[in-house]
Structures are given as C-alpha cells and as structure tokens.
XYZ file of C-alpha atoms in Angstrom:
699
model
C 217.422 109.442 225.838
C 217.784 109.661 222.132
C 216.774 106.068 221.790
C 213.704 106.684 223.861
C 212.674 109.608 221.635
C 213.169 107.526 218.530
C 210.977 104.758 219.929
C 208.265 107.197 220.885
C 208.329 108.709 217.430
C 208.113 105.322 215.716
C 205.303 104.318 218.035
C 203.355 107.438 217.202
C 203.733 106.817 213.459
C 202.540 103.276 213.903
C 199.533 104.500 215.787
C 198.765 106.977 213.039
C 199.025 104.239 210.435
C 196.803 101.947 212.481
C 194.277 104.703 212.952
C 194.224 105.429 209.286
C 193.627 101.767 208.442
C 190.854 101.540 211.004
C 189.156 104.572 209.546
C 189.374 103.051 206.038
C 187.897 99.794 207.267
C 185.136 101.625 209.024
C 184.369 103.571 205.855
C 184.294 100.423 203.757
C 182.085 98.653 206.254
C 179.722 101.611 206.359
C 179.472 101.727 202.566
C 178.812 97.988 202.373
C 176.081 98.246 205.005
C 174.354 101.027 203.050
C 174.412 99.026 199.816
C 173.145 95.870 201.591
C 170.376 97.841 203.215
C 169.232 99.288 199.870
C 169.156 95.893 198.202
C 167.336 94.280 201.137
C 164.685 96.999 201.209
C 164.120 96.612 197.445
C 163.531 92.865 197.710
C 161.235 93.013 200.732
C 159.152 96.047 199.803
C 157.445 94.089 196.952
C 155.707 91.838 199.563
C 154.035 94.653 201.455
C 150.372 94.471 200.436
C 149.655 97.690 202.301
C 152.021 99.676 200.078
C 149.816 101.428 197.501
C 152.704 102.945 195.580
C 154.325 99.816 194.267
C 156.130 100.124 190.960
C 155.396 98.374 187.679
C 158.515 96.304 188.201
C 157.244 95.168 191.619
C 153.853 94.288 190.192
C 155.520 92.198 187.503
C 157.489 90.333 190.162
C 154.337 89.817 192.217
C 152.559 88.325 189.224
C 155.499 86.013 188.687
C 155.323 84.844 192.315
C 151.625 84.114 192.018
C 152.116 82.124 188.808
C 155.095 80.276 190.227
C 153.028 79.321 193.266
C 150.463 77.821 190.940
C 153.292 75.866 189.417
C 154.225 74.546 192.943
C 157.162 76.871 193.465
C 156.969 78.051 197.129
C 157.651 81.534 198.408
C 160.786 80.467 200.255
C 162.308 79.097 197.125
C 161.582 82.299 195.315
C 163.363 84.404 197.959
C 166.338 82.118 198.199
C 168.297 83.549 195.260
C 168.365 86.978 196.936
C 169.380 85.498 200.316
C 172.148 83.452 198.764
C 173.448 86.568 197.084
C 174.951 87.727 200.379
C 175.564 84.300 201.975
C 177.400 82.278 199.363
C 179.207 80.183 201.894
C 175.958 78.527 202.943
C 175.243 77.105 199.518
C 175.971 73.423 198.919
C 175.950 71.632 195.588
C 172.259 70.636 195.803
C 171.330 74.200 196.657
C 173.305 75.519 193.684
C 171.482 73.029 191.416
C 168.094 74.169 192.730
C 169.137 77.791 192.323
C 170.127 77.294 188.678
C 166.879 75.427 187.977
C 164.788 78.217 189.469
C 166.735 80.948 187.719
C 165.936 79.139 184.484
C 162.247 79.428 185.406
C 162.684 83.173 185.703
C 164.437 83.471 182.339
C 161.791 81.405 180.506
C 158.815 83.087 182.112
C 160.261 86.536 181.611
C 159.713 85.974 177.920
C 156.067 84.897 178.121
C 154.642 86.287 181.348
C 153.358 89.840 181.119
C 151.484 92.007 183.545
C 147.738 92.483 183.284
C 147.989 95.875 181.582
C 150.234 94.519 178.853
C 147.921 91.535 178.355
C 144.914 93.803 177.960
C 146.779 96.020 175.496
C 147.810 93.048 173.351
C 144.294 91.609 173.445
C 142.775 94.936 172.388
C 145.308 95.258 169.597
C 144.438 91.776 168.339
C 140.755 92.686 168.243
C 141.477 95.880 166.245
C 143.670 93.982 163.828
C 140.904 91.524 163.064
C 138.448 94.332 162.449
C 140.838 96.324 160.287
C 142.357 93.499 158.301
C 140.024 94.022 155.332
C 140.539 97.791 155.429
C 144.289 97.417 155.502
C 144.122 94.921 152.652
C 142.084 97.369 150.591
C 144.498 100.157 151.488
C 147.436 98.048 150.354
C 145.648 97.183 147.123
C 144.849 100.859 146.534
C 148.473 101.804 147.077
C 149.639 99.142 144.643
C 146.996 100.277 142.149
C 147.998 103.923 142.579
C 151.654 103.082 141.997
C 150.732 101.023 138.951
C 148.500 103.808 137.614
C 151.226 106.418 138.149
C 153.712 104.267 136.259
C 151.118 103.688 133.529
C 150.392 107.408 133.144
C 154.097 108.200 133.006
C 154.507 105.754 130.137
C 151.489 107.253 128.352
C 153.113 110.689 128.462
C 156.318 109.292 127.000
C 154.314 107.771 124.146
C 152.461 111.025 123.457
C 149.083 109.588 124.463
C 146.771 111.820 126.531
C 146.130 110.798 130.119
C 142.398 110.522 130.803
C 141.260 110.429 134.429
C 139.650 107.100 135.294
C 141.115 105.135 132.390
C 143.894 102.639 132.929
C 144.741 99.098 134.052
C 143.274 99.857 137.502
C 139.973 100.944 135.969
C 137.084 99.095 137.619
C 134.573 100.043 134.910
C 133.607 97.515 132.273
C 134.459 98.303 128.627
C 131.573 98.997 126.217
C 129.366 95.988 125.600
C 129.225 96.624 121.837
C 132.176 97.874 119.754
C 131.244 98.316 116.090
C 133.345 99.259 113.035
C 131.769 101.340 110.285
C 132.433 100.334 106.655
C 131.681 103.277 104.345
C 131.319 101.512 100.999
C 129.928 104.476 99.079
C 133.278 106.183 98.660
C 135.586 103.412 97.545
C 133.879 99.985 97.505
C 136.414 97.371 98.533
C 136.545 93.940 96.974
C 134.643 91.251 98.867
C 137.805 89.177 99.358
C 139.460 92.114 101.109
C 136.420 92.857 103.270
C 136.440 89.256 104.506
C 140.077 89.652 105.574
C 139.178 92.850 107.393
C 136.350 91.132 109.259
C 138.729 88.513 110.585
C 141.263 91.156 111.609
C 138.828 93.424 113.463
C 137.468 90.405 115.324
C 140.923 89.719 116.788
C 141.140 93.385 117.789
C 137.944 93.207 119.817
C 135.093 94.212 117.473
C 131.653 92.827 118.219
C 129.938 93.978 115.025
C 129.969 96.142 111.883
C 127.868 98.865 110.292
C 127.556 98.594 106.509
C 126.737 101.788 104.635
C 126.169 100.982 100.949
C 124.571 104.076 99.425
C 124.668 103.465 95.619
C 126.761 100.259 95.877
C 123.742 98.207 96.998
C 122.128 96.012 94.292
C 118.749 97.748 94.132
C 116.098 96.329 91.815
C 112.762 97.172 90.208
C 111.880 100.863 90.572
C 115.206 101.596 92.301
C 117.508 99.842 89.836
C 118.485 103.159 88.273
C 120.312 104.392 91.376
C 122.725 101.447 91.558
C 126.333 102.292 90.667
C 128.107 100.426 87.886
C 130.602 98.976 90.359
C 127.995 98.006 92.979
C 127.988 94.724 94.877
C 125.821 91.808 93.805
C 123.395 90.088 96.153
C 125.768 87.109 96.259
C 128.559 89.420 97.392
C 126.496 90.755 100.271
C 125.362 87.285 101.361
C 129.001 86.194 101.425
C 129.903 89.173 103.619
C 126.987 88.499 105.969
C 127.767 84.796 106.302
C 131.398 85.507 107.138
C 130.460 88.189 109.653
C 128.019 85.949 111.474
C 130.466 83.041 111.389
C 132.814 85.336 113.325
C 129.963 86.238 115.695
C 129.884 89.833 114.466
C 126.636 91.788 114.634
C 125.642 93.421 111.297
C 123.729 96.735 111.147
C 122.961 98.219 107.719
C 122.882 102.022 107.461
C 120.331 103.484 105.035
C 119.981 107.258 104.678
C 116.311 108.317 104.801
C 116.433 112.128 105.092
C 119.695 113.938 104.434
C 122.714 112.715 102.432
C 120.517 111.339 99.671
C 122.604 112.873 96.887
C 123.093 109.482 95.244
C 119.329 109.392 94.610
C 118.299 113.031 94.289
C 121.043 113.803 91.726
C 119.161 111.678 89.165
C 116.523 113.138 86.898
C 113.842 110.571 87.761
C 114.111 111.481 91.481
C 114.720 115.196 91.124
C 111.122 116.004 92.152
C 111.789 114.624 95.663
C 114.315 117.343 96.557
C 113.600 119.807 99.335
C 115.526 122.425 97.361
C 115.815 122.036 93.598
C 119.266 123.618 93.511
C 120.682 121.198 96.084
C 120.143 117.421 95.777
C 120.959 116.770 99.441
C 117.734 116.364 101.441
C 114.410 114.783 100.611
C 111.182 116.725 101.080
C 109.288 115.188 104.043
C 105.972 116.744 102.973
C 105.616 114.652 99.795
C 103.807 111.329 99.894
C 106.059 110.106 97.106
C 109.100 110.723 99.352
C 107.766 108.312 101.943
C 106.880 105.745 99.278
C 110.458 105.890 98.012
C 111.909 105.473 101.532
C 109.682 102.469 102.241
C 110.968 100.718 99.116
C 114.579 101.655 99.891
C 114.407 100.182 103.397
C 112.481 97.116 102.322
C 115.050 96.025 99.748
C 117.996 96.467 102.119
C 116.380 94.829 105.165
C 114.975 91.901 103.193
C 118.408 90.988 101.840
C 119.890 91.108 105.352
C 117.216 88.815 106.800
C 117.199 85.920 104.310
C 116.870 82.462 105.798
C 119.138 79.530 104.911
C 116.965 78.204 102.083
C 116.699 81.631 100.458
C 120.461 82.026 100.681
C 121.021 78.735 98.900
C 118.671 79.680 96.082
C 120.351 83.048 95.724
C 123.836 81.510 95.722
C 122.747 78.883 93.111
C 123.912 75.956 95.237
C 123.051 72.368 94.205
C 121.598 69.686 96.453
C 125.035 68.349 97.376
C 126.100 71.752 98.601
C 122.846 72.060 100.537
C 124.078 69.310 102.864
C 127.213 71.232 103.719
C 127.553 71.335 107.503
C 129.326 74.698 107.296
C 126.240 76.342 105.816
C 124.771 78.637 108.442
C 121.647 80.668 108.910
C 122.011 84.422 109.126
C 120.992 85.254 112.711
C 118.100 87.569 113.261
C 119.040 91.194 112.620
C 118.550 93.389 115.698
C 119.110 96.982 114.477
C 118.710 99.202 111.423
C 120.336 102.648 111.153
C 118.213 105.187 109.212
C 120.732 108.072 109.188
C 118.889 111.431 109.470
C 122.014 113.566 110.053
C 122.966 116.961 108.587
C 119.571 117.744 107.053
C 120.706 121.203 105.993
C 117.789 122.193 103.723
C 115.033 121.224 106.157
C 111.903 123.407 106.008
C 112.932 125.376 102.931
C 110.382 124.492 100.269
C 106.945 126.105 100.126
C 105.216 123.030 101.547
C 107.578 122.610 104.514
C 108.038 126.304 105.275
C 104.623 126.553 106.931
C 105.417 123.854 109.487
C 107.461 124.105 112.697
C 111.061 123.144 111.959
C 111.555 120.674 114.844
C 108.139 119.092 114.410
C 108.779 118.630 110.695
C 111.943 116.637 111.424
C 110.511 114.593 114.302
C 107.350 113.658 112.434
C 109.347 112.309 109.486
C 111.658 110.259 111.737
C 108.698 108.946 113.728
C 106.879 107.844 110.554
C 109.943 106.059 109.157
C 110.614 104.295 112.482
C 106.945 103.327 112.784
C 107.043 101.762 109.317
C 110.090 99.677 110.257
C 108.626 98.495 113.562
C 105.306 97.613 111.979
C 106.895 95.475 109.269
C 109.834 94.133 111.356
C 108.644 94.340 114.991
C 111.898 93.042 116.493
C 114.105 95.623 114.801
C 115.488 98.535 116.818
C 115.915 101.807 114.922
C 119.015 104.023 115.275
C 119.403 107.643 114.112
C 122.237 110.173 114.243
C 121.627 112.683 117.029
C 122.902 116.024 115.672
C 119.460 117.313 114.616
C 118.115 116.653 118.135
C 120.697 118.651 120.081
C 118.956 122.007 119.764
C 115.491 120.723 120.611
C 113.897 121.052 124.033
C 113.074 118.148 126.292
C 109.374 118.964 126.061
C 109.435 118.905 122.250
C 111.178 115.532 122.183
C 108.821 114.015 124.735
C 105.736 115.308 122.979
C 106.835 113.756 119.682
C 107.010 110.241 121.150
C 110.397 109.768 119.476
C 111.878 108.292 122.657
C 109.832 105.112 122.215
C 110.740 104.704 118.547
C 114.488 105.239 118.089
C 117.875 105.033 119.800
C 120.123 108.083 119.239
C 123.724 107.577 118.118
C 125.594 110.523 119.590
C 128.588 111.412 117.429
C 131.572 113.728 117.710
C 135.030 113.278 116.229
C 137.033 115.974 118.032
C 139.028 115.731 121.237
C 136.783 118.177 123.136
C 133.513 116.259 122.947
C 131.734 118.362 125.577
C 132.202 121.408 123.357
C 129.613 119.950 120.985
C 127.631 117.738 123.380
C 127.279 119.511 126.699
C 126.157 118.047 129.990
C 122.711 119.610 129.458
C 122.295 117.608 126.236
C 123.169 114.389 128.057
C 120.647 115.226 130.733
C 118.000 115.907 128.085
C 118.650 112.680 126.190
C 118.509 110.601 129.383
C 115.053 112.002 130.140
C 113.754 111.082 126.671
C 115.580 107.874 125.669
C 116.159 104.701 127.662
C 119.497 104.060 125.965
C 121.900 105.529 123.423
C 124.992 104.812 121.325
C 128.140 106.891 120.880
C 130.327 107.243 117.789
C 133.897 108.363 117.215
C 136.057 107.921 114.118
C 139.238 106.192 113.013
C 139.419 108.019 109.658
C 137.591 110.569 107.535
C 137.136 113.234 110.224
C 139.947 115.808 110.133
C 140.185 116.822 106.484
C 138.454 116.105 103.198
C 141.708 115.469 101.331
C 143.899 113.766 103.934
C 146.059 110.861 102.801
C 146.816 109.343 106.225
C 144.633 109.585 109.367
C 145.962 111.630 112.249
C 146.350 108.658 114.556
C 146.961 110.606 117.749
C 143.768 112.662 117.392
C 141.631 109.630 116.579
C 143.013 107.712 119.567
C 142.343 110.629 121.899
C 138.793 110.887 120.552
C 138.267 107.211 121.396
C 139.681 107.653 124.905
C 137.451 110.668 125.527
C 134.404 108.670 124.484
C 135.320 105.867 126.901
C 135.480 108.377 129.750
C 132.095 109.811 128.741
C 130.535 106.348 128.623
C 131.640 105.842 132.231
C 130.444 109.250 133.358
C 127.269 109.808 131.343
C 126.162 106.218 130.776
C 124.666 105.978 134.256
C 122.143 108.670 133.335
C 120.293 106.315 130.986
C 117.885 103.739 132.318
C 119.466 100.971 130.216
C 122.939 102.504 129.951
C 124.830 103.067 126.709
C 124.617 100.233 124.173
C 128.112 100.639 122.782
C 130.568 102.650 120.714
C 130.961 102.862 116.932
C 134.221 103.720 115.157
C 133.242 105.400 111.896
C 135.502 105.363 108.853
C 134.224 107.792 106.221
C 135.536 107.390 102.668
C 134.283 110.796 101.504
C 132.447 113.611 103.249
C 129.432 113.326 100.975
C 128.526 111.859 97.613
C 130.161 114.696 95.625
C 133.365 115.076 97.646
C 136.713 113.581 96.665
C 138.112 110.519 98.399
C 139.695 111.024 101.790
C 141.825 108.405 103.576
C 141.637 104.937 102.044
C 140.804 101.992 104.308
C 144.235 100.261 103.962
C 145.962 103.535 104.839
C 143.851 103.729 108.002
C 144.345 100.245 109.432
C 146.953 101.252 112.069
C 144.629 104.021 113.265
C 141.733 101.552 113.336
C 143.801 99.017 115.282
C 144.760 101.526 117.990
C 141.218 102.847 118.397
C 139.478 99.480 118.180
C 141.684 97.653 120.673
C 141.426 100.599 123.074
C 137.626 100.739 122.793
C 137.298 96.988 123.335
C 139.628 97.000 126.357
C 138.348 100.216 127.944
C 141.796 101.853 128.040
C 145.013 101.922 126.011
C 147.357 98.993 126.696
C 150.928 100.311 126.734
C 152.609 96.908 126.714
C 153.182 95.740 123.145
C 153.340 92.132 124.358
C 149.988 92.264 126.142
C 147.774 93.920 123.528
C 146.535 92.384 120.284
C 147.683 95.189 117.968
C 151.152 93.853 117.205
C 150.097 90.256 116.393
C 146.939 91.331 114.541
C 148.919 93.570 112.196
C 151.846 91.127 112.033
C 154.356 93.665 113.289
C 157.915 92.896 114.431
C 158.460 92.718 118.171
C 159.507 95.865 119.984
C 163.282 96.312 120.280
C 163.196 96.379 124.062
C 162.102 98.315 127.101
C 164.477 101.138 126.207
C 162.609 101.800 122.973
C 159.008 102.948 122.603
C 157.004 100.761 120.243
C 154.650 103.723 119.722
C 155.588 107.407 119.850
C 152.733 109.660 118.778
C 154.695 112.807 119.568
C 157.257 112.130 116.870
C 155.049 109.942 114.676
C 151.419 111.200 114.778
C 150.608 109.528 111.421
C 151.790 106.090 112.624
C 154.510 105.683 110.025
C 156.163 103.145 112.361
C 153.568 100.592 111.263
C 155.153 100.543 107.806
C 157.213 97.612 109.116
C 154.070 95.536 109.650
C 152.602 93.047 107.186
C 148.805 93.294 107.253
C 146.358 93.108 104.326
C 146.948 96.367 102.479
C 150.227 97.182 104.239
C 151.919 97.906 100.894
C 149.277 100.558 100.166
C 149.892 102.036 103.616
C 153.639 102.276 102.934
C 153.211 103.784 99.452
C 150.685 106.361 100.643
C 153.037 107.355 103.463
C 155.679 107.995 100.798
C 153.105 109.833 98.703
C 152.281 112.046 101.690
C 155.946 112.918 102.094
C 156.644 113.612 98.418
C 153.363 115.545 98.072
C 154.463 117.904 100.819
C 157.909 118.277 99.240
C 156.422 118.960 95.797
C 153.984 121.568 97.091
C 156.743 123.344 98.966
C 158.845 123.276 95.803
C 156.053 124.760 93.650
C 155.132 127.385 96.255
C 158.755 128.403 96.613
C 159.203 128.893 92.867
C 155.954 130.729 92.228
C 155.525 132.775 95.411
C 158.800 132.924 97.345
C 161.380 133.285 94.578
C 161.521 136.158 92.093
C 162.151 134.642 88.633
C 159.316 132.168 87.936
C 156.279 133.964 89.337
C 153.073 134.419 87.380
C 154.278 137.913 86.510
C 157.524 136.580 84.985
C 155.634 133.940 83.048
C 152.936 136.321 81.811
C 155.472 138.845 80.517
C 158.095 136.286 79.422
C 160.634 138.250 81.383
C 163.243 136.481 83.546
C 166.823 135.257 83.840
C 167.643 131.987 82.036
C 170.321 130.999 84.531
C 167.969 131.556 87.423
C 165.300 129.414 85.758
C 167.759 126.525 85.400
C 168.679 126.881 89.052
C 165.080 126.953 90.234
C 164.009 123.912 88.203
C 166.941 121.787 89.276
C 164.769 119.469 91.489
C 161.853 119.295 89.048
C 162.982 116.136 87.136
C 163.590 114.212 90.367
C 160.212 115.080 91.868
C 158.373 114.307 88.636
C 160.039 110.907 88.266
C 159.323 110.055 91.915
C 155.636 110.890 91.544
C 155.216 108.887 88.340
C 156.957 105.813 89.762
C 154.994 106.063 92.990
C 151.695 106.347 91.103
C 152.439 103.074 89.311
C 153.322 101.350 92.584
C 150.168 102.591 94.328
C 147.941 101.483 91.455
C 149.511 98.025 91.469
C 149.178 97.650 95.236
C 145.539 98.834 95.229
C 144.487 96.054 92.858
C 144.229 93.679 95.840
C 141.367 95.618 97.389
C 139.846 97.992 94.774
C 138.528 97.896 91.222
C 140.055 99.984 88.421
C 137.398 102.717 88.833
C 138.501 103.499 92.394
C 142.188 103.202 91.466
C 141.780 105.581 88.554
C 139.829 108.087 90.664
C 142.434 108.073 93.437
C 145.403 108.551 91.090
C 143.610 111.372 89.298
C 142.789 113.160 92.555
C 146.096 112.657 94.370
C 148.897 112.381 91.831
C 147.787 113.957 88.580
C 147.492 117.591 89.858
C 151.081 117.551 91.127
C 152.411 115.894 87.985
C 150.520 118.398 85.859
C 151.980 121.375 87.741
C 155.521 120.030 87.526
C 155.166 119.446 83.788
C 153.745 122.960 83.325
C 156.709 124.462 85.156
C 159.078 122.482 82.967
C 157.326 123.691 79.808
C 157.291 127.303 80.999
C 160.951 127.135 81.933
C 161.904 125.901 78.475
C 159.898 128.726 76.894
C 161.476 131.403 79.092
C 164.985 130.201 78.344
C 164.361 130.551 74.622
C 164.228 134.332 74.839
C 167.565 136.058 74.425
C 166.661 139.783 74.296
C 164.210 141.775 76.433
C 162.410 145.125 76.167
C 163.229 148.325 78.028
C 161.248 149.035 81.168
C 158.530 149.849 82.136
C 156.693 146.745 81.037
C 153.000 146.974 80.105
C 150.644 146.125 82.958
C 147.125 144.668 82.969
C 145.164 147.787 82.100
C 141.816 145.970 82.012
C 142.242 144.644 85.537
C 143.395 148.039 86.822
C 140.283 149.676 85.383
C 138.055 147.005 86.986
C 139.518 148.000 90.325
C 138.606 151.630 89.637
C 142.193 152.818 89.728
C 142.551 155.963 87.579
C 145.678 156.622 85.556
C 147.440 159.882 86.360
C 149.544 161.775 83.816
C 153.136 162.086 85.015
C 154.494 165.602 85.696
C-alpha cells in the first residue's frame, strides 16, 4: 500500500516535470515563430509594388536590386542570403562561396549606390558649389585681410601711430602718383654737396620730385641783382642740383613768390614803392604796373635757368671740348610746373588804389595775369598756387574769374584735423572749378617758430590724414589729385628766426615720405626703406618696438642711425634736453624760489648761503652749453656756411649762456654784501604812481 502511494506520488511529480518542460518548449517555439514571421515579412514586403508606404530603407534595397539585375545578378540570387539565414543545413561549399561573393557586392555597392533623392541632393550641391566658389574665395580673402588689418592696427596702437580707416596693407587704393619734397633754401641755404646727398636719400624713400624755393638765395642778375643774398647759390650750383635731380628721375618745380611773402624784395629801398602797405614789406601792390613788370622779370630769370638745354649748360659750366663728349652729360628734361606762391596775402586791398576794388576780384585778377604771362611765354608749363586765399570765395566768383583754366591749387594744412580748415564744402567747390589739385602737408616747420626738433608723431599723422583725404576727395576732381607735397619750412617768413634745421628733421622726413609713397605706414622695420636709407641698426627683435611715438615723439631713437647730418641730429637732441633743463633752472631761481628774484636783485637784499645753494648747478649747465655749442658748430660745417652756423648759435645757445652768466655775476655781487638795512625797504614809487595808487598816511 505504502509502496503504491510512493509510486503514484513519484509518477505525479514526473508528470508535472514533463508538463513544465513541454510548456517551456511550446513557449520557445512560439517565440521563435514570431521572430521568424517578423523577419520574413520584412524581407518580402519590399517586393510588393502595390504598397505605397514603403520605407526609405526598402526603396534603397529596391534600387540595389534593379542595379544588380543590370549587372546580371538575378532576383533569386539576391533573395538567397535571407533564405539561407534560416536553412543553414542546405548550404554546400559552392553555395557558401556564391553567398560570400554576393555579400561582397552588397558591401561595395553600399558605399557608392545612393537613392535618387540623395543623388539629386548631391548634384544640386555640386551646382551651388561651382556658382559660389568665387564668392567663397573672396570671403576667405576678406577674412584673411580683416585678420591682417586687425593685427596691423593693433601694432599701430602699440607704436603710438594713429589708426586711419582705409589705410593699411589691405588698402586697395593706389598711393599718390607724385610725392614731392620741399626744400626751403631761404632760411638756411645748405651746401650743394649736402643737397646732392639728400636727393639720393629721398629717392630711396620714394620721392618722385622736389620743390625748390630760393627766395634771396637765387643768383639774380641785371635789375634784380640787388636782392641776391651774399651767401646765395651760383648758376653753376643750381645746374649741378638740377642735373643730379634729373639723373635720379626726380621732377623739379621751382617756387617763386609773386604776391605775398615778398619781404626779401620789398624790404629794400629800391623796391619800397611796390609795397601794398608802406609800414609792412610783405605784399606787393597788384594795382601798380611796375609790380607786374618786376614779377615778369623775377619769373623769367628763374624759369630760364631751369630750362637750359645741354649746350647752354656746358657753356655755363665752362666745360672744354673733351668734356663735351662725356656720355654722362645729360639734358635737363622739360620742366612741367612752376609754383607762383600767392599765399597769406595779409595786406591785400589796403592801399588807396586797391581799396576801391572788390577784394576777391583784386586777388583773382592778379593771379590770372601772372598765370597768363607764364602760359604765353612757356605754353607747356602748368601753374600752381597755394589755395588759402581761395577758401572763402564762392564758386560763382571763382568760375567767373576763369582761374580754373589757368592754375592748379595746392591745398595745404599741417594739423591733424584737416577738415577743420578745409571742409567738405570747400572740396566740393574746388572740384567744380578745377580739373585737378595738389595737397601739401609738412615734415618740419609747422608747429612752432622756435622748435629745435620736429614733432614726428604729429607730422606723421598729418601725412596719414592727407592720404585718407586723397582717397576720399580725389574722386571729386575730373583728373584726380596730382600728388602730395611734404613741405619743410626753415623759417616762418623772411624776418623770423630759424626753426628746425634740415638735418634735425631727417627722421621725420623719412617717416612721412615713405608713408606717403607707400600709401600707408609700414610697421615692419625689415620691409620698409626707412631703416636702410638712414643706415640704422636692425631692430632688436619682435619683442621690442623699433618705433614708439608714445614715449619718443621727437624720434630720439634715430640717434643711433648714421645718415648725412646724423651728428647734427644727435647734438640738437642734446641741445633740446639741456635747453629745457636750463630754462627750468632759471625759472625756478627767478620765479619759484625766494632769494634770487628780480626784487632781491634790484634791492641787493638776500641770503648769501641761499644764493650759493641756488647757483650750485649753474657752472655745470654753463659748461655743457658752451661745449655743445662748439660741437654743433663743428658738425654743421658739413652742410652749412659760417653765416648760418653763426646765426643758429646766436639764436639757440647765446641767450641761455647769457642768462646763466648774468645769474653768476649777480650772485657774486649779492654775496659781497655783509650788512643790510632795517625794513621796510623803499619801493618803486614812480611805478606805483603810474598805476594811480595813492599813498595813505598811516594812523
């Protein structure tokens, strides 16, 4: 019984186990059938042409089938890989080989076969790329240019040079066609040998020509011989300058004043009657016939000497027949321009004869007559005038005068804010009257009558501003702007003292000239011509600025260079420094301290010990000035005669030396006194009475 129960129980457990296994098998079989059904439906649904909702993946496969059929791969072969997936036992070795070969087809064509939509998209993209290739190239170039310009402007700021919009290495505008350097020979006539060196130097810096302003240093003859200075040039000197200039392919334009700035003539007794105002020998009276006769002779002598042919040159230079065969002998090319001045005519319309005429008409008639004389006698010459007297005139007045057909205006301004003096309205007016124009900045002689060294930063900015104006305003004129002139005044007028000497201004000239010729300032010391032209040492490296106008506005860094006149530049830089120190010393003693003032000196009333203390630096400053004066005079002998050297030393050194010696003498006198009176000291009663101050009796 018990055994039977045990067997039944074991049998029931076995049945349960069997049932459980059957259920598991059924579940597995069911799951496998579902998966097989899903895969089978996925592979067969792609062949149903009636199915409008086929996927992108199905369409890709369909395209592959079509292409494979073209390649002689039949439909059965294509379906075989999916069939073999669930019937591996039916595959023999040949079948496996075919399967691998066909799977390779799929892998290769998957890389290169695309559906129609993708093909169209790629084709459209290719068409756009071809159309936009030039635009993208320009865009890339603009980005590179913008990056380069940004880097360039950053470097300019570090160097203390103003950033001007439109100027830089990416600038597409051409630089001025003509870049001329002005030689003002009336202030301090340089030796011919030095001028020839300067011509060679400015040529390397980009100059295309020069303007020669002689004033009384021209070798006038006949009725004008009396106005020639004692240290004037000879005709041989001028021919030598002209021959050298033309050998260097430099244009030469003489400047002859014909209205204002005729002090060198009108100061003389024999020409006194030509003055507009007898008290001021500055402007000539345009209403006198004798004035025009004088101007005709003045222009004739200057122009004739500048237009000599080769045979006339030889006769003038006293060359023999052997020298006449010299192959290096050259003709002076035909002169193209003459500058007749006509600026700053301050006394215009003042005399009784001129007062009855309209001011503007009086000026324009005189300029027209002078220009007409030149064109009649030298038809190929173009006439230039300074523009300042024209700025206030109306367009109608200028047109009515006919001046636009006779002259070319040279528009000048030496400040940084050029539009302050020459507004857009003036440019518009000039462009309606004149076909072309010139512009003029300065490299020296513009920011102070008694300066020793040019303010290099201001002159460079003036040049940069002019370049921007040429780009902006030049398009107004029918024939554009002819070029830019860098003026270098030696004195403000005939009676003024000397301002900056030419050798002391060469670094300023080099910066301005190279910039004007290039159209922008070149920041790389290795790329521009400034360093080699002035024979300067190479820059220390990229970490160091070769030019820093923030810390060195007077360009003292160029003291290391070796150019003609560099010793004068170095000595005058030292003179500038010691002049400032001496003036501060004198001002401190006389006006800031309380023991050597004019009051102390006048009353001989001070402290001896204080006087000794105050004059402690006087011997050192005096010795420095005297030694420096000797060095400057010696260095100037290379480029100036003894008249100019003597004038410069008297104007620049002697006043300081004289004041220091006076202080020394006064100090010795004050220290001699040992006893002093009781206060109050007597005051200047005469001066007090002149002021109308009444004396009151004390209570």
